[in-house]
Amino acid sequence: MMHRMFELSTSRSFDRAPGEGFRTTLELPGWENQSAWGYDEPIGSYFAQLYRNTTPDGERPDIWLSGAGSNYARPGSIALEVLRSTGHDPLTIVSAMGILDPTPRLRGTAEINEQITELTPEAEDRYTAGQIEALRWVLTGACPGPGSEREWLSGPPGAQHVEAEYHLVVGGPYERGGDQMSLSGADEALMWALERM
C-alpha cells in the first residue's frame, strides 16, 4: 500500500469546470491511501470510491458513491454523502476533496446583521427563512449548520467553515428530499456572506 508523503492543496479542484471528466485523490484522514473522487462524463455524475486505510489493495471500496444509482450533480452532493458515511466534519471533507476556495472571505458582522434585519419572511416564505437561518449561523454558530445540519459548538464559524457548509447546501437539494426552498435561500445567503454576489 502506497502512503502519501506530501500534502495536496485543499483547493486543487476548486476551479474545475462542471461536466469535465476527472479522477483525483480524496485525502480524507483514515481513508486517504486509496480513496478517489471525480466526474464520470458518460454517466454525467460525480462519484467517489472510499477505502479505509486498513482495506487491502485490490479490494472493493468500503463506500462506493456511483452516479449509476444516484445522480450526484455537484461536488457538494458527494461531500454530503461522505459526511453521512464517515462522520468527518464538513471542512475536513471539503478540504480532502480539494474544493475549498483558496481565499474565502466573509462580509463583516454589521453588514450581515443589517441584511438579516432587511429580510422579513412572509408566514409561509421558506426561502427567506432559509436565508435568515443561514446568516444567523454565520454570525453566531448558535444553530445547526445549514448544509450539514450539525450542531456548531465553537462560536461563529470562520470563512473556511462557511465555505464548507456552502458546498453541502448546494449539494443538498439533489440528495435529500428536505425543504428545497429553505436550502435555496441558504444557498443565496451563504453566497452573499462569502462575497460572491
Backbone as ProteinMPNN parsed JSONL, in Angstrom:
{"seq_chain_A": "MMHRMFELSTSRSFDRAPGEGFRTTLELPGWENQSAWGYDEPIGSYFAQLYRNTTPDGERPDIWLSGAGSNYARPGSIALEVLRSTGHDPLTIVSAMGILDPTPRLRGTAEINEQITELTPEAEDRYTAGQIEALRWVLTGACPGPGSEREWLSGPPGAQHVEAEYHLVVGGPYERGGDQMSLSGADEALMWALERM", "coords_chain_A": {"N_chain_A": [[0.841, -1.17, 0.0], [0.624, 2.15, -0.912], [1.749, 5.041, 0.681], [1.024, 8.449, 1.06], [3.404, 11.023, 0.916], [3.229, 13.703, 0.989], [1.434, 16.796, 1.159], [-1.565, 17.528, -0.348], [-3.018, 20.279, -2.128], [-5.708, 22.029, -0.634], [-7.359, 23.23, -2.358], [-7.146, 22.215, -4.88], [-9.01, 21.26, -6.763], [-10.808, 23.275, -7.034], [-11.404, 25.083, -9.159], [-12.356, 23.489, -11.243], [-14.06, 22.8, -14.246], [-17.593, 22.423, -14.53], [-18.897, 19.26, -15.465], [-16.595, 18.343, -16.64], [-14.612, 15.591, -17.153], [-12.809, 13.818, -14.672], [-10.52, 12.32, -12.319], [-9.411, 12.134, -9.074], [-7.42, 12.206, -6.057], [-8.864, 11.589, -2.803], [-8.336, 12.981, 0.025], [-9.027, 12.161, 2.731], [-8.708, 11.927, 6.206], [-7.779, 8.804, 7.536], [-8.838, 7.493, 5.44], [-7.339, 8.058, 3.245], [-5.384, 6.643, 1.718], [-6.127, 5.119, -0.616], [-8.446, 6.235, -1.617], [-10.648, 7.97, -3.899], [-12.165, 10.497, -5.978], [-14.321, 12.013, -8.417], [-15.458, 13.04, -11.697], [-17.676, 11.45, -13.815], [-17.958, 11.447, -17.092], [-19.473, 9.94, -19.144], [-21.643, 8.948, -17.618], [-22.534, 11.258, -16.451], [-22.239, 12.321, -13.857], [-20.939, 13.047, -10.579], [-18.68, 11.057, -8.589], [-17.497, 8.843, -5.992], [-15.018, 6.807, -4.495], [-14.374, 5.243, -1.628], [-11.951, 4.034, 0.52], [-11.106, 2.527, 3.5], [-8.11, 3.06, 5.336], [-7.177, 0.648, 6.222], [-8.072, -1.212, 4.443], [-7.18, -3.759, 2.228], [-5.101, -3.487, -0.73], [-6.593, -3.759, -3.947], [-9.074, -4.638, -3.151], [-12.682, -4.195, -3.075], [-14.227, -0.905, -2.892], [-14.894, 0.457, 0.379], [-16.923, 2.266, 0.636], [-18.943, 3.164, -1.979], [-19.838, 5.552, -4.057], [-21.677, 5.928, -6.618], [-22.574, 7.386, -9.69], [-24.272, 5.924, -11.198], [-26.388, 4.83, -9.784], [-27.432, 6.919, -8.273], [-27.81, 10.329, -9.057], [-25.229, 12.397, -8.672], [-25.041, 15.537, -8.762], [-23.395, 17.698, -8.194], [-20.195, 18.661, -6.749], [-20.677, 19.094, -4.037], [-22.755, 17.347, -3.527], [-21.51, 14.881, -3.367], [-19.814, 15.464, -1.201], [-21.708, 15.752, 0.845], [-22.733, 13.13, 1.063], [-20.389, 11.8, 1.823], [-20.004, 12.973, 4.302], [-22.234, 11.933, 5.706], [-21.589, 9.225, 5.611], [-19.052, 8.864, 6.776], [-18.74, 10.464, 9.027], [-16.947, 12.541, 9.347], [-16.092, 16.041, 9.727], [-17.536, 18.914, 7.981], [-15.567, 20.81, 6.949], [-13.183, 19.315, 6.912], [-13.869, 17.357, 5.03], [-14.46, 18.83, 2.644], [-11.99, 20.048, 2.272], [-10.423, 17.735, 1.913], [-11.401, 16.859, -0.512], [-10.45, 18.831, -2.091], [-11.825, 21.126, -2.879], [-12.102, 23.538, -1.664], [-12.405, 27.033, -1.501], [-9.593, 28.957, -2.325], [-9.148, 31.434, -1.13], [-11.268, 32.262, 0.839], [-13.675, 34.721, 1.831], [-15.442, 36.584, 4.27], [-18.29, 38.669, 4.731], [-18.578, 41.556, 6.869], [-19.631, 41.623, 10.356], [-21.52, 43.681, 11.005], [-22.643, 44.274, 8.501], [-23.821, 41.808, 7.851], [-25.673, 41.584, 9.948], [-27.314, 43.767, 9.289], [-28.357, 42.861, 6.865], [-29.875, 40.653, 7.748], [-31.808, 42.017, 9.239], [-33.132, 43.374, 7.188], [-34.345, 41.321, 5.813], [-37.46, 40.011, 5.807], [-39.504, 37.506, 6.441], [-42.469, 36.258, 4.873], [-45.402, 34.618, 6.159], [-45.404, 31.925, 5.143], [-43.003, 31.774, 3.826], [-40.468, 30.009, 3.008], [-38.069, 30.288, 1.678], [-36.934, 32.84, 2.342], [-36.811, 32.418, 5.088], [-34.879, 30.402, 5.137], [-32.675, 31.891, 4.265], [-32.355, 33.722, 6.413], [-31.894, 31.98, 8.592], [-29.476, 30.759, 7.778], [-27.756, 32.996, 7.702], [-27.823, 33.767, 10.383], [-26.533, 31.576, 11.48], [-23.985, 31.979, 10.376], [-23.269, 34.316, 11.734], [-23.346, 33.601, 14.493], [-23.11, 30.851, 14.988], [-24.893, 29.507, 16.504], [-26.928, 27.786, 15.834], [-27.74, 24.702, 14.073], [-25.503, 23.842, 11.351], [-26.323, 24.995, 8.085], [-26.05, 23.253, 5.901], [-24.831, 20.827, 6.726], [-26.385, 20.219, 8.876], [-25.531, 19.9, 11.435], [-24.823, 20.436, 14.882], [-23.175, 23.369, 15.943], [-20.45, 24.14, 17.852], [-18.538, 25.996, 18.629], [-18.56, 28.912, 18.733], [-18.813, 31.721, 16.389], [-18.597, 30.625, 12.984], [-15.646, 30.399, 10.927], [-14.445, 31.791, 7.764], [-13.614, 29.627, 6.1], [-15.074, 27.5, 7.182], [-17.675, 28.35, 6.641], [-17.573, 28.303, 3.878], [-17.289, 25.517, 3.485], [-19.767, 24.56, 4.491], [-21.39, 25.797, 2.626], [-20.853, 24.298, 0.292], [-22.093, 21.893, 1.024], [-24.726, 22.751, 1.26], [-25.383, 23.471, -1.42], [-25.154, 21.0, -2.569], [-27.164, 19.659, -1.328], [-30.029, 19.948, -2.222], [-30.093, 18.121, -4.276], [-29.718, 15.682, -3.149], [-31.284, 15.162, -0.91], [-34.59, 14.956, 0.248], [-35.555, 17.079, 1.664], [-36.417, 20.419, 2.701], [-36.453, 22.154, 0.042], [-36.825, 24.821, -0.745], [-35.994, 26.273, 1.5], [-33.299, 25.455, 1.587], [-32.454, 26.556, -0.84], [-32.703, 29.271, -0.235], [-30.769, 29.415, 1.8], [-28.517, 28.808, 0.276], [-28.308, 31.112, -1.405], [-27.925, 33.061, 0.615], [-25.499, 32.245, 1.848], [-23.752, 32.438, -0.318], [-23.86, 35.209, -0.676], [-22.864, 36.05, 1.858], [-20.28, 35.113, 1.621], [-19.245, 36.911, -0.112], [-19.765, 36.614, -2.871], [-21.692, 37.628, -4.439]], "CA_chain_A": [[0.0, 0.0, 0.0], [1.43, 3.353, -1.034], [1.342, 6.117, 1.582], [1.408, 9.744, 0.525], [4.413, 11.7, 1.716], [3.089, 15.133, 0.742], [0.085, 17.295, 1.396], [-2.153, 18.129, -1.533], [-3.716, 21.537, -1.912], [-7.127, 21.926, -0.297], [-8.088, 23.929, -3.42], [-6.671, 21.696, -6.165], [-10.123, 21.033, -7.695], [-11.749, 24.379, -6.848], [-11.785, 25.715, -10.425], [-12.706, 22.524, -12.295], [-15.287, 23.125, -14.983], [-18.658, 21.416, -14.391], [-19.021, 18.348, -16.593], [-15.269, 17.934, -17.103], [-14.239, 14.32, -16.55], [-11.545, 13.744, -13.941], [-10.424, 11.428, -11.16], [-8.323, 12.622, -8.238], [-7.407, 11.636, -4.709], [-9.727, 12.116, -1.75], [-7.374, 12.929, 1.129], [-9.763, 12.153, 3.99], [-7.962, 11.191, 7.232], [-8.255, 7.446, 7.79], [-9.332, 6.958, 4.167], [-6.592, 8.738, 2.188], [-4.407, 5.857, 0.97], [-6.6, 4.663, -1.925], [-9.727, 6.85, -1.975], [-10.663, 8.889, -5.036], [-13.456, 11.027, -6.394], [-14.198, 12.672, -9.708], [-16.666, 13.21, -12.505], [-17.792, 10.443, -14.872], [-18.663, 12.101, -18.206], [-20.531, 9.135, -19.776], [-22.812, 8.848, -16.737], [-22.98, 12.613, -16.148], [-22.38, 12.427, -12.405], [-19.761, 12.896, -9.736], [-18.604, 9.757, -7.924], [-16.405, 8.682, -5.022], [-14.673, 5.472, -4.017], [-13.678, 5.43, -0.355], [-11.343, 2.847, 1.114], [-10.43, 2.747, 4.781], [-6.674, 2.795, 5.191], [-6.926, -0.758, 6.561], [-8.562, -2.07, 3.363], [-6.072, -4.199, 1.373], [-5.121, -3.121, -2.149], [-7.307, -4.687, -4.814], [-10.425, -4.908, -2.635], [-13.728, -3.235, -3.449], [-14.305, 0.227, -1.958], [-15.771, 0.336, 1.543], [-18.067, 3.105, 0.269], [-18.908, 3.425, -3.415], [-20.876, 6.503, -4.444], [-21.664, 5.866, -8.077], [-23.636, 8.111, -10.372], [-25.161, 4.991, -11.893], [-27.573, 4.616, -8.957], [-27.907, 8.24, -7.86], [-27.103, 11.378, -9.775], [-24.54, 13.361, -7.828], [-24.945, 16.622, -9.733], [-22.396, 18.699, -7.799], [-19.242, 18.152, -5.764], [-21.315, 19.127, -2.726], [-23.576, 16.138, -3.372], [-20.57, 13.86, -2.887], [-19.381, 15.871, 0.14], [-22.805, 15.464, 1.771], [-22.768, 11.679, 1.286], [-19.187, 11.443, 2.59], [-20.318, 13.399, 5.67], [-23.147, 10.944, 6.291], [-20.987, 7.891, 5.655], [-17.807, 8.774, 7.544], [-18.798, 11.235, 10.262], [-15.994, 13.654, 9.374], [-16.719, 17.355, 9.699], [-17.611, 19.482, 6.633], [-14.326, 21.418, 6.48], [-12.237, 18.237, 6.61], [-14.305, 16.7, 3.795], [-14.286, 19.741, 1.51], [-10.54, 20.167, 2.091], [-9.935, 16.46, 1.377], [-11.788, 16.807, -1.924], [-9.721, 19.881, -2.8], [-12.769, 22.073, -3.486], [-12.184, 24.723, -0.813], [-11.96, 28.293, -2.098], [-8.267, 29.234, -1.772], [-9.16, 32.675, -0.349], [-12.646, 32.622, 1.195], [-13.832, 35.951, 2.607], [-16.781, 36.81, 4.818], [-18.699, 40.047, 4.999], [-18.478, 41.932, 8.272], [-20.764, 41.371, 11.245], [-22.535, 44.739, 10.876], [-23.311, 44.102, 7.208], [-24.668, 40.612, 7.942], [-26.801, 41.96, 10.814], [-28.195, 44.64, 8.501], [-29.054, 42.009, 5.894], [-30.885, 39.888, 8.488], [-32.876, 42.96, 9.576], [-33.879, 43.696, 5.963], [-35.093, 40.142, 5.373], [-38.655, 39.777, 6.62], [-40.248, 36.453, 5.747], [-43.917, 36.128, 4.978], [-45.748, 33.469, 7.007], [-45.047, 30.638, 4.528], [-41.851, 32.017, 2.961], [-39.352, 29.165, 3.433], [-36.848, 30.779, 1.043], [-36.38, 33.891, 3.201], [-36.479, 31.785, 6.37], [-33.593, 29.735, 4.92], [-31.644, 32.932, 4.238], [-32.158, 34.241, 7.768], [-31.282, 30.93, 9.413], [-28.078, 30.605, 7.359], [-26.995, 34.171, 8.131], [-27.68, 33.693, 11.849], [-25.472, 30.597, 11.738], [-22.712, 32.634, 10.061], [-22.972, 35.29, 12.79], [-23.235, 33.104, 15.867], [-22.887, 29.411, 15.109], [-25.788, 29.034, 17.568], [-27.889, 26.807, 15.319], [-27.033, 23.729, 13.223], [-25.039, 24.302, 10.046], [-27.417, 24.868, 7.123], [-25.836, 22.14, 4.983], [-24.531, 19.59, 7.454], [-27.412, 20.054, 9.91], [-24.835, 19.533, 12.665], [-24.661, 21.492, 15.883], [-21.912, 24.085, 15.898], [-20.195, 24.331, 19.277], [-17.345, 26.794, 18.939], [-18.69, 30.315, 18.359], [-19.074, 31.967, 14.968], [-17.711, 29.9, 12.07], [-14.754, 31.188, 10.085], [-14.747, 31.796, 6.327], [-13.457, 28.284, 5.532], [-16.201, 26.677, 7.627], [-18.847, 28.794, 5.877], [-17.353, 27.758, 2.531], [-17.576, 24.078, 3.524], [-21.228, 24.409, 4.61], [-21.963, 26.205, 1.337], [-20.793, 23.138, -0.611], [-23.119, 20.931, 1.442], [-26.034, 23.332, 0.939], [-25.674, 23.361, -2.857], [-25.311, 19.581, -2.871], [-28.335, 19.154, -0.622], [-31.291, 19.764, -2.944], [-30.003, 16.986, -5.185], [-29.529, 14.434, -2.424], [-32.231, 14.905, 0.17], [-35.908, 15.439, -0.102], [-35.941, 18.104, 2.626], [-37.018, 21.693, 2.357], [-35.625, 22.711, -1.022], [-36.917, 26.282, -0.738], [-35.132, 26.746, 2.581], [-31.917, 25.242, 1.141], [-32.17, 27.55, -1.882], [-32.471, 30.527, 0.473], [-29.47, 29.3, 2.466], [-27.537, 28.883, -0.811], [-28.12, 32.523, -1.758], [-27.39, 33.789, 1.768], [-24.088, 31.917, 2.045], [-23.018, 33.071, -1.429], [-23.763, 36.629, -0.348], [-21.969, 36.199, 3.008], [-18.926, 34.837, 1.134], [-18.937, 37.995, -1.059], [-19.793, 36.12, -4.25], [-22.75, 38.326, -5.17]], "C_chain_A": [[0.894, 1.243, 0.0], [0.889, 4.436, -0.095], [1.856, 7.434, 1.023], [2.378, 10.436, 1.48], [4.332, 13.215, 1.526], [1.645, 15.528, 0.996], [-0.414, 17.954, 0.119], [-2.873, 19.411, -1.158], [-5.188, 21.299, -1.605], [-7.997, 22.615, -1.344], [-7.763, 23.387, -4.808], [-7.774, 21.485, -7.19], [-11.155, 22.158, -7.643], [-12.271, 24.934, -8.175], [-12.146, 24.739, -11.538], [-14.032, 22.904, -12.934], [-16.331, 22.039, -14.758], [-18.747, 20.555, -15.651], [-17.706, 17.865, -17.167], [-14.869, 16.646, -16.392], [-12.894, 14.39, -15.854], [-11.655, 12.691, -12.846], [-9.215, 11.906, -10.371], [-8.445, 12.015, -6.842], [-8.418, 12.327, -3.802], [-8.945, 11.919, -0.456], [-8.026, 12.98, 2.51], [-9.004, 11.343, 5.042], [-8.616, 9.842, 7.561], [-8.73, 6.737, 6.534], [-8.42, 7.359, 3.002], [-5.69, 7.865, 1.325], [-4.858, 5.458, -0.432], [-7.823, 5.421, -2.435], [-9.587, 7.867, -3.098], [-12.08, 9.399, -5.258], [-13.242, 11.711, -7.738], [-15.54, 12.829, -10.385], [-16.618, 12.222, -13.655], [-18.623, 11.043, -16.006], [-19.74, 11.23, -18.839], [-21.798, 9.024, -18.927], [-23.383, 10.229, -16.437], [-23.169, 12.851, -14.666], [-21.006, 12.403, -11.74], [-19.817, 11.528, -9.065], [-17.515, 9.818, -6.861], [-16.253, 7.209, -4.691], [-13.843, 5.672, -2.756], [-13.231, 4.09, 0.207], [-10.753, 3.244, 2.461], [-8.946, 2.427, 4.578], [-6.319, 1.35, 5.501], [-7.399, -1.724, 5.472], [-7.392, -2.468, 2.464], [-6.231, -3.703, -0.069], [-5.875, -4.178, -2.939], [-8.705, -5.038, -4.344], [-11.406, -3.867, -3.17], [-13.732, -2.074, -2.456], [-15.219, -0.097, -0.776], [-17.05, 1.144, 1.319], [-17.919, 3.46, -1.201], [-20.105, 4.3, -3.754], [-20.813, 6.635, -5.955], [-22.833, 6.644, -8.647], [-24.589, 7.204, -11.111], [-26.448, 4.773, -11.107], [-28.226, 5.903, -8.506], [-27.137, 9.268, -8.657], [-26.532, 12.372, -8.773], [-24.171, 14.54, -8.728], [-23.855, 17.643, -9.429], [-21.384, 18.066, -6.848], [-19.833, 18.122, -4.352], [-22.211, 17.935, -2.467], [-22.724, 14.989, -2.845], [-20.134, 14.193, -1.46], [-20.442, 15.531, 1.182], [-22.89, 13.969, 2.081], [-21.55, 11.203, 2.079], [-19.386, 11.83, 4.055], [-21.183, 12.362, 6.368], [-22.466, 9.598, 6.521], [-19.795, 7.773, 6.589], [-17.847, 9.502, 8.88], [-17.781, 12.352, 10.365], [-16.742, 14.978, 9.296], [-16.662, 17.952, 8.285], [-16.292, 20.059, 6.121], [-13.289, 20.363, 6.118], [-12.587, 17.581, 5.279], [-14.05, 17.58, 2.581], [-12.798, 19.953, 1.224], [-9.966, 18.908, 1.458], [-10.266, 16.307, -0.1], [-11.049, 17.854, -2.749], [-10.626, 20.919, -3.432], [-12.954, 23.34, -2.648], [-11.677, 25.944, -1.577], [-10.598, 28.632, -1.493], [-8.222, 30.495, -0.905], [-10.588, 33.067, 0.027], [-12.669, 33.875, 2.074], [-15.273, 36.048, 3.087], [-17.046, 38.306, 4.949], [-18.615, 40.295, 6.502], [-19.769, 41.693, 9.043], [-21.871, 42.403, 11.075], [-23.327, 44.576, 9.583], [-24.249, 42.888, 7.227], [-25.882, 40.89, 8.825], [-27.809, 42.823, 10.067], [-29.005, 43.823, 7.497], [-30.154, 41.191, 6.571], [-32.078, 40.78, 8.813], [-33.747, 43.273, 8.364], [-34.729, 42.526, 5.467], [-36.267, 39.9, 6.32], [-39.491, 38.723, 5.922], [-41.758, 36.594, 5.923], [-44.181, 34.847, 5.77], [-45.27, 32.138, 6.437], [-43.782, 30.728, 3.668], [-40.628, 31.245, 3.455], [-38.025, 29.636, 2.838], [-36.174, 31.82, 1.942], [-36.009, 33.332, 4.569], [-35.139, 31.055, 6.27], [-32.442, 30.722, 4.883], [-31.312, 33.405, 5.654], [-31.453, 33.215, 8.65], [-29.803, 30.752, 9.071], [-27.232, 31.784, 7.835], [-26.829, 34.211, 9.652], [-26.603, 32.68, 12.23], [-24.101, 31.222, 11.475], [-22.307, 33.582, 11.19], [-22.635, 34.659, 14.132], [-22.816, 31.647, 15.999], [-23.841, 28.77, 16.099], [-26.832, 28.029, 17.107], [-27.119, 25.8, 14.464], [-26.597, 24.35, 11.896], [-26.116, 24.064, 9.001], [-27.259, 23.717, 6.132], [-25.651, 20.818, 5.692], [-25.623, 19.224, 8.446], [-26.802, 19.578, 11.224], [-24.744, 20.73, 13.593], [-23.26, 22.075, 15.776], [-21.598, 24.517, 17.315], [-19.072, 25.305, 19.603], [-17.445, 28.243, 18.473], [-18.934, 30.487, 16.876], [-18.101, 31.185, 14.076], [-16.818, 30.864, 11.29], [-15.123, 31.041, 8.616], [-14.627, 30.4, 5.713], [-14.601, 27.363, 5.946], [-17.485, 27.055, 6.88], [-18.76, 28.256, 4.453], [-17.709, 26.27, 2.484], [-19.078, 23.825, 3.625], [-21.917, 24.786, 3.304], [-21.958, 25.027, 0.356], [-21.863, 22.106, -0.262], [-24.522, 21.445, 1.13], [-26.345, 23.155, -0.541], [-25.763, 21.911, -3.305], [-26.594, 19.006, -2.328], [-29.597, 18.961, -1.427], [-31.285, 18.557, -3.875], [-30.036, 15.659, -4.442], [-30.485, 14.191, -1.276], [-33.553, 15.565, -0.17], [-36.364, 16.601, 0.737], [-36.542, 19.351, 2.018], [-36.156, 22.398, 1.309], [-35.688, 24.23, -1.074], [-36.003, 26.868, 0.337], [-33.66, 26.591, 2.197], [-31.527, 26.234, 0.055], [-31.92, 28.919, -1.258], [-31.126, 30.534, 1.172], [-28.34, 29.4, 1.45], [-27.248, 30.346, -1.14], [-27.476, 33.3, -0.61], [-25.907, 33.507, 1.978], [-23.237, 32.469, 0.913], [-22.805, 34.55, -1.139], [-22.768, 36.842, 0.793], [-20.511, 35.979, 2.615], [-18.483, 35.83, 0.061], [-18.867, 37.514, -2.497], [-20.93, 36.729, -5.056], [-22.895, 39.733, -4.63]], "O_chain_A": [[1.807, 1.362, 0.817], [-0.312, 4.708, -0.091], [2.996, 7.519, 0.565], [2.186, 10.43, 2.696], [5.273, 13.932, 1.867], [0.752, 14.682, 1.039], [0.246, 18.838, -0.429], [-3.282, 19.599, -0.012], [-5.836, 20.467, -2.239], [-9.223, 22.595, -1.244], [-8.073, 24.032, -5.81], [-7.499, 21.526, -8.389], [-12.262, 22.002, -8.157], [-13.462, 25.222, -8.295], [-12.232, 25.153, -12.694], [-14.99, 23.277, -12.257], [-16.0, 20.854, -14.79], [-18.679, 21.068, -16.768], [-17.699, 17.054, -18.093], [-14.795, 16.613, -15.164], [-11.943, 14.96, -16.389], [-12.746, 12.239, -12.5], [-8.126, 12.066, -10.923], [-9.451, 11.391, -6.504], [-8.777, 13.487, -4.006], [-8.901, 10.816, 0.09], [-7.612, 13.765, 3.362], [-8.685, 10.18, 4.797], [-9.816, 9.752, 7.822], [-8.994, 5.534, 6.549], [-8.722, 7.015, 1.859], [-5.261, 8.322, 0.266], [-4.043, 5.457, -1.354], [-8.197, 5.255, -3.596], [-8.56, 8.533, -3.237], [-13.055, 8.812, -4.79], [-12.106, 11.955, -8.142], [-16.598, 12.764, -9.759], [-15.63, 12.163, -14.388], [-19.845, 11.139, -15.9], [-20.846, 11.724, -19.063], [-22.905, 9.008, -19.466], [-24.582, 10.363, -16.194], [-24.131, 13.498, -14.251], [-20.05, 11.826, -12.259], [-20.882, 10.914, -8.983], [-16.707, 10.747, -6.843], [-17.231, 6.466, -4.616], [-12.737, 6.21, -2.813], [-14.016, 3.153, 0.349], [-9.981, 4.2, 2.544], [-8.592, 1.606, 3.732], [-5.264, 0.872, 5.083], [-7.155, -2.926, 5.568], [-6.674, -1.592, 1.981], [-7.346, -3.524, -0.559], [-5.796, -5.366, -2.624], [-9.453, -5.681, -5.08], [-11.01, -2.805, -3.652], [-13.295, -2.228, -1.316], [-16.195, -0.834, -0.918], [-18.127, 0.748, 1.763], [-16.891, 3.993, -1.618], [-21.246, 3.839, -3.741], [-19.987, 7.373, -6.493], [-23.952, 6.565, -8.139], [-25.618, 7.664, -11.606], [-27.5, 4.553, -11.707], [-29.448, 5.967, -8.371], [-25.943, 9.1, -8.906], [-27.274, 13.097, -8.111], [-23.122, 14.539, -9.372], [-23.436, 18.378, -10.323], [-21.676, 17.053, -6.213], [-19.522, 17.228, -3.565], [-22.411, 17.546, -1.316], [-23.161, 14.221, -1.988], [-20.088, 13.31, -0.604], [-20.115, 15.075, 2.277], [-23.096, 13.584, 3.232], [-21.665, 10.305, 2.913], [-18.98, 11.09, 4.951], [-20.894, 11.961, 7.496], [-22.739, 8.916, 7.51], [-19.545, 6.701, 7.14], [-17.064, 9.187, 9.776], [-17.747, 13.054, 11.376], [-17.888, 15.026, 8.851], [-15.829, 17.54, 7.478], [-15.931, 19.822, 4.968], [-12.588, 20.506, 5.116], [-11.696, 17.281, 4.484], [-13.481, 17.119, 1.592], [-12.394, 20.029, 0.064], [-9.118, 18.99, 0.569], [-9.505, 15.699, -0.853], [-11.026, 17.771, -3.977], [-10.245, 21.539, -4.425], [-13.868, 24.124, -2.903], [-10.632, 25.885, -2.225], [-10.451, 28.6, -0.271], [-7.356, 30.617, -0.038], [-11.073, 34.106, -0.423], [-11.811, 34.067, 2.937], [-16.202, 35.64, 2.39], [-16.146, 39.094, 5.239], [-18.585, 39.358, 7.299], [-20.849, 41.578, 8.464], [-23.044, 42.038, 11.008], [-24.549, 44.725, 9.578], [-25.348, 42.945, 6.677], [-26.996, 40.483, 8.494], [-29.017, 42.631, 10.2], [-30.196, 44.067, 7.305], [-31.247, 41.052, 6.023], [-33.227, 40.357, 8.68], [-34.962, 43.422, 8.494], [-35.725, 42.733, 4.773], [-36.071, 39.615, 7.502], [-40.128, 39.015, 4.91], [-42.246, 36.995, 6.979], [-43.254, 34.076, 6.018], [-44.774, 31.299, 7.189], [-43.526, 29.834, 2.86], [-39.837, 31.774, 4.236], [-36.969, 29.41, 3.429], [-34.992, 31.698, 2.265], [-34.998, 33.732, 5.147], [-34.349, 31.084, 7.213], [-31.36, 30.443, 5.399], [-30.146, 33.478, 6.041], [-30.517, 33.554, 9.373], [-28.97, 30.611, 9.967], [-26.116, 31.593, 8.317], [-25.79, 34.647, 10.147], [-25.85, 32.892, 13.181], [-23.166, 31.025, 12.251], [-21.135, 33.642, 11.561], [-21.739, 35.128, 14.832], [-22.233, 31.255, 17.009], [-23.639, 27.624, 16.501], [-27.554, 27.474, 17.936], [-25.949, 26.03, 14.161], [-27.241, 25.267, 11.386], [-26.768, 23.02, 9.028], [-28.254, 23.252, 5.576], [-26.241, 19.807, 5.308], [-25.77, 18.059, 8.815], [-27.472, 18.933, 12.03], [-24.608, 21.874, 13.158], [-22.288, 21.356, 15.547], [-22.411, 25.205, 17.933], [-18.691, 25.421, 20.768], [-16.501, 28.755, 17.872], [-19.228, 29.519, 16.175], [-16.913, 31.098, 14.385], [-17.2, 32.005, 11.03], [-16.008, 30.261, 8.265], [-15.457, 30.024, 4.884], [-15.05, 26.537, 5.151], [-18.283, 26.187, 6.528], [-19.758, 27.806, 3.891], [-18.359, 25.818, 1.542], [-19.608, 22.966, 2.919], [-22.91, 24.169, 2.92], [-22.951, 24.789, -0.332], [-22.47, 21.512, -1.154], [-25.406, 20.665, 0.776], [-27.448, 22.734, -0.892], [-26.388, 21.621, -4.325], [-27.069, 17.977, -2.809], [-30.206, 17.895, -1.336], [-32.342, 18.03, -4.224], [-30.346, 14.624, -5.032], [-30.491, 13.096, -0.714], [-33.595, 16.618, -0.808], [-37.48, 17.083, 0.542], [-37.114, 19.311, 0.929], [-35.24, 23.147, 1.651], [-34.693, 24.87, -1.416], [-35.316, 27.86, 0.093], [-32.859, 27.49, 2.451], [-30.39, 26.705, 0.029], [-31.03, 29.649, -1.696], [-30.415, 31.539, 1.146], [-27.31, 30.012, 1.733], [-26.093, 30.771, -1.153], [-26.577, 34.109, -0.839], [-25.136, 34.426, 2.255], [-22.117, 32.921, 1.149], [-21.71, 35.08, -1.33], [-21.914, 37.725, 0.705], [-19.609, 36.582, 3.198], [-17.466, 35.62, -0.601], [-18.008, 37.954, -3.261], [-21.116, 36.39, -6.225], [-23.735, 40.495, -5.109]]}, "name": "protein", "num_of_chains": 1, "seq": "MMHRMFELSTSRSFDRAPGEGFRTTLELPGWENQSAWGYDEPIGSYFAQLYRNTTPDGERPDIWLSGAGSNYARPGSIALEVLRSTGHDPLTIVSAMGILDPTPRLRGTAEINEQITELTPEAEDRYTAGQIEALRWVLTGACPGPGSEREWLSGPPGAQHVEAEYHLVVGGPYERGGDQMSLSGADEALMWALERM"}
